[in-house]
Amino acid sequence: MNMAMQQFKAEFFKALAHPLRIRILEILADGNKSVNEIQQLAESEGSAVSQQLTVLRSKNIVTGSKEGNRVIYSLRDPMIIDLLDVAKKIFNNQLSETITILDRLNEDEK
């Protein structure tokens, strides 16, 4: 694979590497939202949400468009939703494997 693509992927995943950014993307997966709506749904301070939206915008992961005096945010590419779903499945698979290992260890101790 070409180095430019690897660099792009590394930067892309760095942009996702924050729990509030992931939460914002999950919120936007349900539809376009204003900053105030995102703040309420994320149960986070305005400055933190704005800061994370700035990172997501700078990496072209979300877009913002003006509607009157509000900015409405949306996912730039709906495939982000698929990516988050795959990440959740990977997490669930790893968790299931860990539970299986723990169950076996508990059985061996009996």
mmCIF file with all atom_site columns, C-alpha atoms in Angstrom:
data_model
loop_
_atom_site.group_PDB
_atom_site.id
_atom_site.type_symbol
_atom_site.label_atom_id
_atom_site.label_alt_id
_atom_site.label_comp_id
_atom_site.label_asym_id
_atom_site.label_entity_id
_atom_site.label_seq_id
_atom_site.pdbx_PDB_ins_code
_atom_site.Cartn_x
_atom_site.Cartn_y
_atom_site.Cartn_z
_atom_site.occupancy
_atom_site.B_iso_or_equiv
_atom_site.pdbx_formal_charge
_atom_site.auth_seq_id
_atom_site.auth_comp_id
_atom_site.auth_asym_id
_atom_site.auth_atom_id
_atom_site.pdbx_PDB_model_num
ATOM 1   C CA . MET A 1 1   ? 0.000   0.000   0.000  1.00 0.00 ? 1   MET A CA 1
ATOM 2   C CA . ASN A 1 2   ? 1.251   3.430   -0.783 1.00 0.00 ? 2   ASN A CA 1
ATOM 3   C CA . MET A 1 3   ? 2.675   5.573   2.024  1.00 0.00 ? 3   MET A CA 1
ATOM 4   C CA . ALA A 1 4   ? 0.313   8.495   1.327  1.00 0.00 ? 4   ALA A CA 1
ATOM 5   C CA . MET A 1 5   ? -2.697  6.252   1.925  1.00 0.00 ? 5   MET A CA 1
ATOM 6   C CA . GLN A 1 6   ? -1.185  4.908   5.158  1.00 0.00 ? 6   GLN A CA 1
ATOM 7   C CA . GLN A 1 7   ? -0.564  8.473   6.309  1.00 0.00 ? 7   GLN A CA 1
ATOM 8   C CA . PHE A 1 8   ? -4.138  9.452   5.447  1.00 0.00 ? 8   PHE A CA 1
ATOM 9   C CA . LYS A 1 9   ? -5.495  6.503   7.431  1.00 0.00 ? 9   LYS A CA 1
ATOM 10  C CA . ALA A 1 10  ? -3.289  7.315   10.427 1.00 0.00 ? 10  ALA A CA 1
ATOM 11  C CA . GLU A 1 11  ? -4.454  10.940  10.447 1.00 0.00 ? 11  GLU A CA 1
ATOM 12  C CA . PHE A 1 12  ? -8.069  9.884   9.977  1.00 0.00 ? 12  PHE A CA 1
ATOM 13  C CA . PHE A 1 13  ? -7.964  7.492   12.930 1.00 0.00 ? 13  PHE A CA 1
ATOM 14  C CA . LYS A 1 14  ? -6.155  10.102  15.050 1.00 0.00 ? 14  LYS A CA 1
ATOM 15  C CA . ALA A 1 15  ? -9.072  12.438  14.397 1.00 0.00 ? 15  ALA A CA 1
ATOM 16  C CA . LEU A 1 16  ? -11.423 9.763   15.765 1.00 0.00 ? 16  LEU A CA 1
ATOM 17  C CA . ALA A 1 17  ? -9.247  9.040   18.801 1.00 0.00 ? 17  ALA A CA 1
ATOM 18  C CA . HIS A 1 18  ? -11.269 10.917  21.411 1.00 0.00 ? 18  HIS A CA 1
ATOM 19  C CA . PRO A 1 19  ? -14.398 9.703   23.235 1.00 0.00 ? 19  PRO A CA 1
ATOM 20  C CA . LEU A 1 20  ? -16.287 12.973  22.760 1.00 0.00 ? 20  LEU A CA 1
ATOM 21  C CA . ARG A 1 21  ? -15.539 12.988  19.032 1.00 0.00 ? 21  ARG A CA 1
ATOM 22  C CA . ILE A 1 22  ? -16.922 9.459   18.776 1.00 0.00 ? 22  ILE A CA 1
ATOM 23  C CA . ARG A 1 23  ? -20.010 10.546  20.743 1.00 0.00 ? 23  ARG A CA 1
ATOM 24  C CA . ILE A 1 24  ? -20.504 13.514  18.402 1.00 0.00 ? 24  ILE A CA 1
ATOM 25  C CA . LEU A 1 25  ? -20.322 11.205  15.375 1.00 0.00 ? 25  LEU A CA 1
ATOM 26  C CA . GLU A 1 26  ? -22.838 8.835   16.966 1.00 0.00 ? 26  GLU A CA 1
ATOM 27  C CA . ILE A 1 27  ? -25.164 11.789  17.557 1.00 0.00 ? 27  ILE A CA 1
ATOM 28  C CA . LEU A 1 28  ? -24.777 12.989  13.968 1.00 0.00 ? 28  LEU A CA 1
ATOM 29  C CA . ALA A 1 29  ? -25.473 9.459   12.720 1.00 0.00 ? 29  ALA A CA 1
ATOM 30  C CA . ASP A 1 30  ? -29.080 10.141  13.774 1.00 0.00 ? 30  ASP A CA 1
ATOM 31  C CA . GLY A 1 31  ? -29.231 13.303  11.652 1.00 0.00 ? 31  GLY A CA 1
ATOM 32  C CA . ASN A 1 32  ? -27.959 16.843  11.332 1.00 0.00 ? 32  ASN A CA 1
ATOM 33  C CA . LYS A 1 33  ? -27.721 18.836  14.554 1.00 0.00 ? 33  LYS A CA 1
ATOM 34  C CA . SER A 1 34  ? -26.805 22.286  15.817 1.00 0.00 ? 34  SER A CA 1
ATOM 35  C CA . VAL A 1 35  ? -24.017 22.793  18.353 1.00 0.00 ? 35  VAL A CA 1
ATOM 36  C CA . ASN A 1 36  ? -26.608 23.287  21.115 1.00 0.00 ? 36  ASN A CA 1
ATOM 37  C CA . GLU A 1 37  ? -28.358 20.025  20.229 1.00 0.00 ? 37  GLU A CA 1
ATOM 38  C CA . ILE A 1 38  ? -25.037 18.167  20.178 1.00 0.00 ? 38  ILE A CA 1
ATOM 39  C CA . GLN A 1 39  ? -24.090 19.674  23.563 1.00 0.00 ? 39  GLN A CA 1
ATOM 40  C CA . GLN A 1 40  ? -27.359 18.566  25.133 1.00 0.00 ? 40  GLN A CA 1
ATOM 41  C CA . LEU A 1 41  ? -27.254 15.052  23.682 1.00 0.00 ? 41  LEU A CA 1
ATOM 42  C CA . ALA A 1 42  ? -23.571 14.594  24.538 1.00 0.00 ? 42  ALA A CA 1
ATOM 43  C CA . GLU A 1 43  ? -24.145 16.056  28.005 1.00 0.00 ? 43  GLU A CA 1
ATOM 44  C CA . SER A 1 44  ? -20.960 18.062  27.604 1.00 0.00 ? 44  SER A CA 1
ATOM 45  C CA . GLU A 1 45  ? -19.825 21.673  27.884 1.00 0.00 ? 45  GLU A CA 1
ATOM 46  C CA . GLY A 1 46  ? -20.146 23.911  24.867 1.00 0.00 ? 46  GLY A CA 1
ATOM 47  C CA . SER A 1 47  ? -16.453 24.693  24.698 1.00 0.00 ? 47  SER A CA 1
ATOM 48  C CA . ALA A 1 48  ? -15.508 20.989  24.687 1.00 0.00 ? 48  ALA A CA 1
ATOM 49  C CA . VAL A 1 49  ? -18.031 20.189  21.952 1.00 0.00 ? 49  VAL A CA 1
ATOM 50  C CA . SER A 1 50  ? -16.922 23.149  19.839 1.00 0.00 ? 50  SER A CA 1
ATOM 51  C CA . GLN A 1 51  ? -13.283 22.167  20.244 1.00 0.00 ? 51  GLN A CA 1
ATOM 52  C CA . GLN A 1 52  ? -13.955 18.606  19.102 1.00 0.00 ? 52  GLN A CA 1
ATOM 53  C CA . LEU A 1 53  ? -16.146 19.756  16.214 1.00 0.00 ? 53  LEU A CA 1
ATOM 54  C CA . THR A 1 54  ? -13.243 21.925  15.062 1.00 0.00 ? 54  THR A CA 1
ATOM 55  C CA . VAL A 1 55  ? -10.974 18.861  14.928 1.00 0.00 ? 55  VAL A CA 1
ATOM 56  C CA . LEU A 1 56  ? -13.601 16.848  13.048 1.00 0.00 ? 56  LEU A CA 1
ATOM 57  C CA . ARG A 1 57  ? -14.153 19.683  10.575 1.00 0.00 ? 57  ARG A CA 1
ATOM 58  C CA . SER A 1 58  ? -10.429 20.176  9.989  1.00 0.00 ? 58  SER A CA 1
ATOM 59  C CA . LYS A 1 59  ? -10.160 16.507  8.998  1.00 0.00 ? 59  LYS A CA 1
ATOM 60  C CA . ASN A 1 60  ? -13.251 16.729  6.740  1.00 0.00 ? 60  ASN A CA 1
ATOM 61  C CA . ILE A 1 61  ? -15.180 14.219  8.838  1.00 0.00 ? 61  ILE A CA 1
ATOM 62  C CA . VAL A 1 62  ? -18.078 16.582  9.536  1.00 0.00 ? 62  VAL A CA 1
ATOM 63  C CA . THR A 1 63  ? -19.336 19.652  7.735  1.00 0.00 ? 63  THR A CA 1
ATOM 64  C CA . GLY A 1 64  ? -21.064 22.720  9.063  1.00 0.00 ? 64  GLY A CA 1
ATOM 65  C CA . SER A 1 65  ? -23.519 24.934  7.237  1.00 0.00 ? 65  SER A CA 1
ATOM 66  C CA . LYS A 1 66  ? -25.042 28.199  8.395  1.00 0.00 ? 66  LYS A CA 1
ATOM 67  C CA . GLU A 1 67  ? -28.783 28.387  8.951  1.00 0.00 ? 67  GLU A CA 1
ATOM 68  C CA . GLY A 1 68  ? -29.535 31.850  10.194 1.00 0.00 ? 68  GLY A CA 1
ATOM 69  C CA . ASN A 1 69  ? -27.416 32.398  13.273 1.00 0.00 ? 69  ASN A CA 1
ATOM 70  C CA . ARG A 1 70  ? -26.839 28.652  13.844 1.00 0.00 ? 70  ARG A CA 1
ATOM 71  C CA . VAL A 1 71  ? -24.377 26.206  12.366 1.00 0.00 ? 71  VAL A CA 1
ATOM 72  C CA . ILE A 1 72  ? -25.831 22.812  11.536 1.00 0.00 ? 72  ILE A CA 1
ATOM 73  C CA . TYR A 1 73  ? -23.384 19.920  11.553 1.00 0.00 ? 73  TYR A CA 1
ATOM 74  C CA . SER A 1 74  ? -23.593 16.730  9.530  1.00 0.00 ? 74  SER A CA 1
ATOM 75  C CA . LEU A 1 75  ? -21.443 13.747  8.676  1.00 0.00 ? 75  LEU A CA 1
ATOM 76  C CA . ARG A 1 76  ? -19.458 14.377  5.522  1.00 0.00 ? 76  ARG A CA 1
ATOM 77  C CA . ASP A 1 77  ? -19.652 10.706  4.564  1.00 0.00 ? 77  ASP A CA 1
ATOM 78  C CA . PRO A 1 78  ? -22.420 8.423   5.874  1.00 0.00 ? 78  PRO A CA 1
ATOM 79  C CA . MET A 1 79  ? -19.977 5.493   5.762  1.00 0.00 ? 79  MET A CA 1
ATOM 80  C CA . ILE A 1 80  ? -18.683 6.823   9.110  1.00 0.00 ? 80  ILE A CA 1
ATOM 81  C CA . ILE A 1 81  ? -21.778 5.143   10.590 1.00 0.00 ? 81  ILE A CA 1
ATOM 82  C CA . ASP A 1 82  ? -20.641 1.805   9.113  1.00 0.00 ? 82  ASP A CA 1
ATOM 83  C CA . LEU A 1 83  ? -17.143 2.344   10.508 1.00 0.00 ? 83  LEU A CA 1
ATOM 84  C CA . LEU A 1 84  ? -18.527 2.963   14.008 1.00 0.00 ? 84  LEU A CA 1
ATOM 85  C CA . ASP A 1 85  ? -20.726 -0.143  13.706 1.00 0.00 ? 85  ASP A CA 1
ATOM 86  C CA . VAL A 1 86  ? -17.723 -2.259  12.687 1.00 0.00 ? 86  VAL A CA 1
ATOM 87  C CA . ALA A 1 87  ? -15.708 -0.883  15.612 1.00 0.00 ? 87  ALA A CA 1
ATOM 88  C CA . LYS A 1 88  ? -18.542 -1.846  17.965 1.00 0.00 ? 88  LYS A CA 1
ATOM 89  C CA . LYS A 1 89  ? -18.647 -5.369  16.509 1.00 0.00 ? 89  LYS A CA 1
ATOM 90  C CA . ILE A 1 90  ? -14.874 -5.736  16.942 1.00 0.00 ? 90  ILE A CA 1
ATOM 91  C CA . PHE A 1 91  ? -15.202 -4.587  20.557 1.00 0.00 ? 91  PHE A CA 1
ATOM 92  C CA . ASN A 1 92  ? -18.046 -7.057  21.165 1.00 0.00 ? 92  ASN A CA 1
ATOM 93  C CA . ASN A 1 93  ? -16.028 -9.903  19.607 1.00 0.00 ? 93  ASN A CA 1
ATOM 94  C CA . GLN A 1 94  ? -13.039 -9.135  21.820 1.00 0.00 ? 94  GLN A CA 1
ATOM 95  C CA . LEU A 1 95  ? -15.263 -8.865  24.868 1.00 0.00 ? 95  LEU A CA 1
ATOM 96  C CA . SER A 1 96  ? -16.926 -12.201 24.070 1.00 0.00 ? 96  SER A CA 1
ATOM 97  C CA . GLU A 1 97  ? -13.534 -13.871 23.698 1.00 0.00 ? 97  GLU A CA 1
ATOM 98  C CA . THR A 1 98  ? -12.373 -12.443 27.025 1.00 0.00 ? 98  THR A CA 1
ATOM 99  C CA . ILE A 1 99  ? -15.531 -13.666 28.764 1.00 0.00 ? 99  ILE A CA 1
ATOM 100 C CA . THR A 1 100 ? -15.016 -17.136 27.282 1.00 0.00 ? 100 THR A CA 1
ATOM 101 C CA . ILE A 1 101 ? -11.424 -17.233 28.551 1.00 0.00 ? 101 ILE A CA 1
ATOM 102 C CA . LEU A 1 102 ? -12.520 -16.093 32.019 1.00 0.00 ? 102 LEU A CA 1
ATOM 103 C CA . ASP A 1 103 ? -15.258 -18.730 32.104 1.00 0.00 ? 103 ASP A CA 1
ATOM 104 C CA . ARG A 1 104 ? -12.711 -21.431 31.241 1.00 0.00 ? 104 ARG A CA 1
ATOM 105 C CA . LEU A 1 105 ? -10.340 -20.196 33.941 1.00 0.00 ? 105 LEU A CA 1
ATOM 106 C CA . ASN A 1 106 ? -13.152 -20.232 36.503 1.00 0.00 ? 106 ASN A CA 1
ATOM 107 C CA . GLU A 1 107 ? -14.079 -23.790 35.488 1.00 0.00 ? 107 GLU A CA 1
ATOM 108 C CA . ASP A 1 108 ? -10.443 -24.907 35.840 1.00 0.00 ? 108 ASP A CA 1
ATOM 109 C CA . GLU A 1 109 ? -10.278 -23.483 39.361 1.00 0.00 ? 109 GLU A CA 1
ATOM 110 C CA . LYS A 1 110 ? -13.266 -25.560 40.518 1.00 0.00 ? 110 LYS A CA 1
#
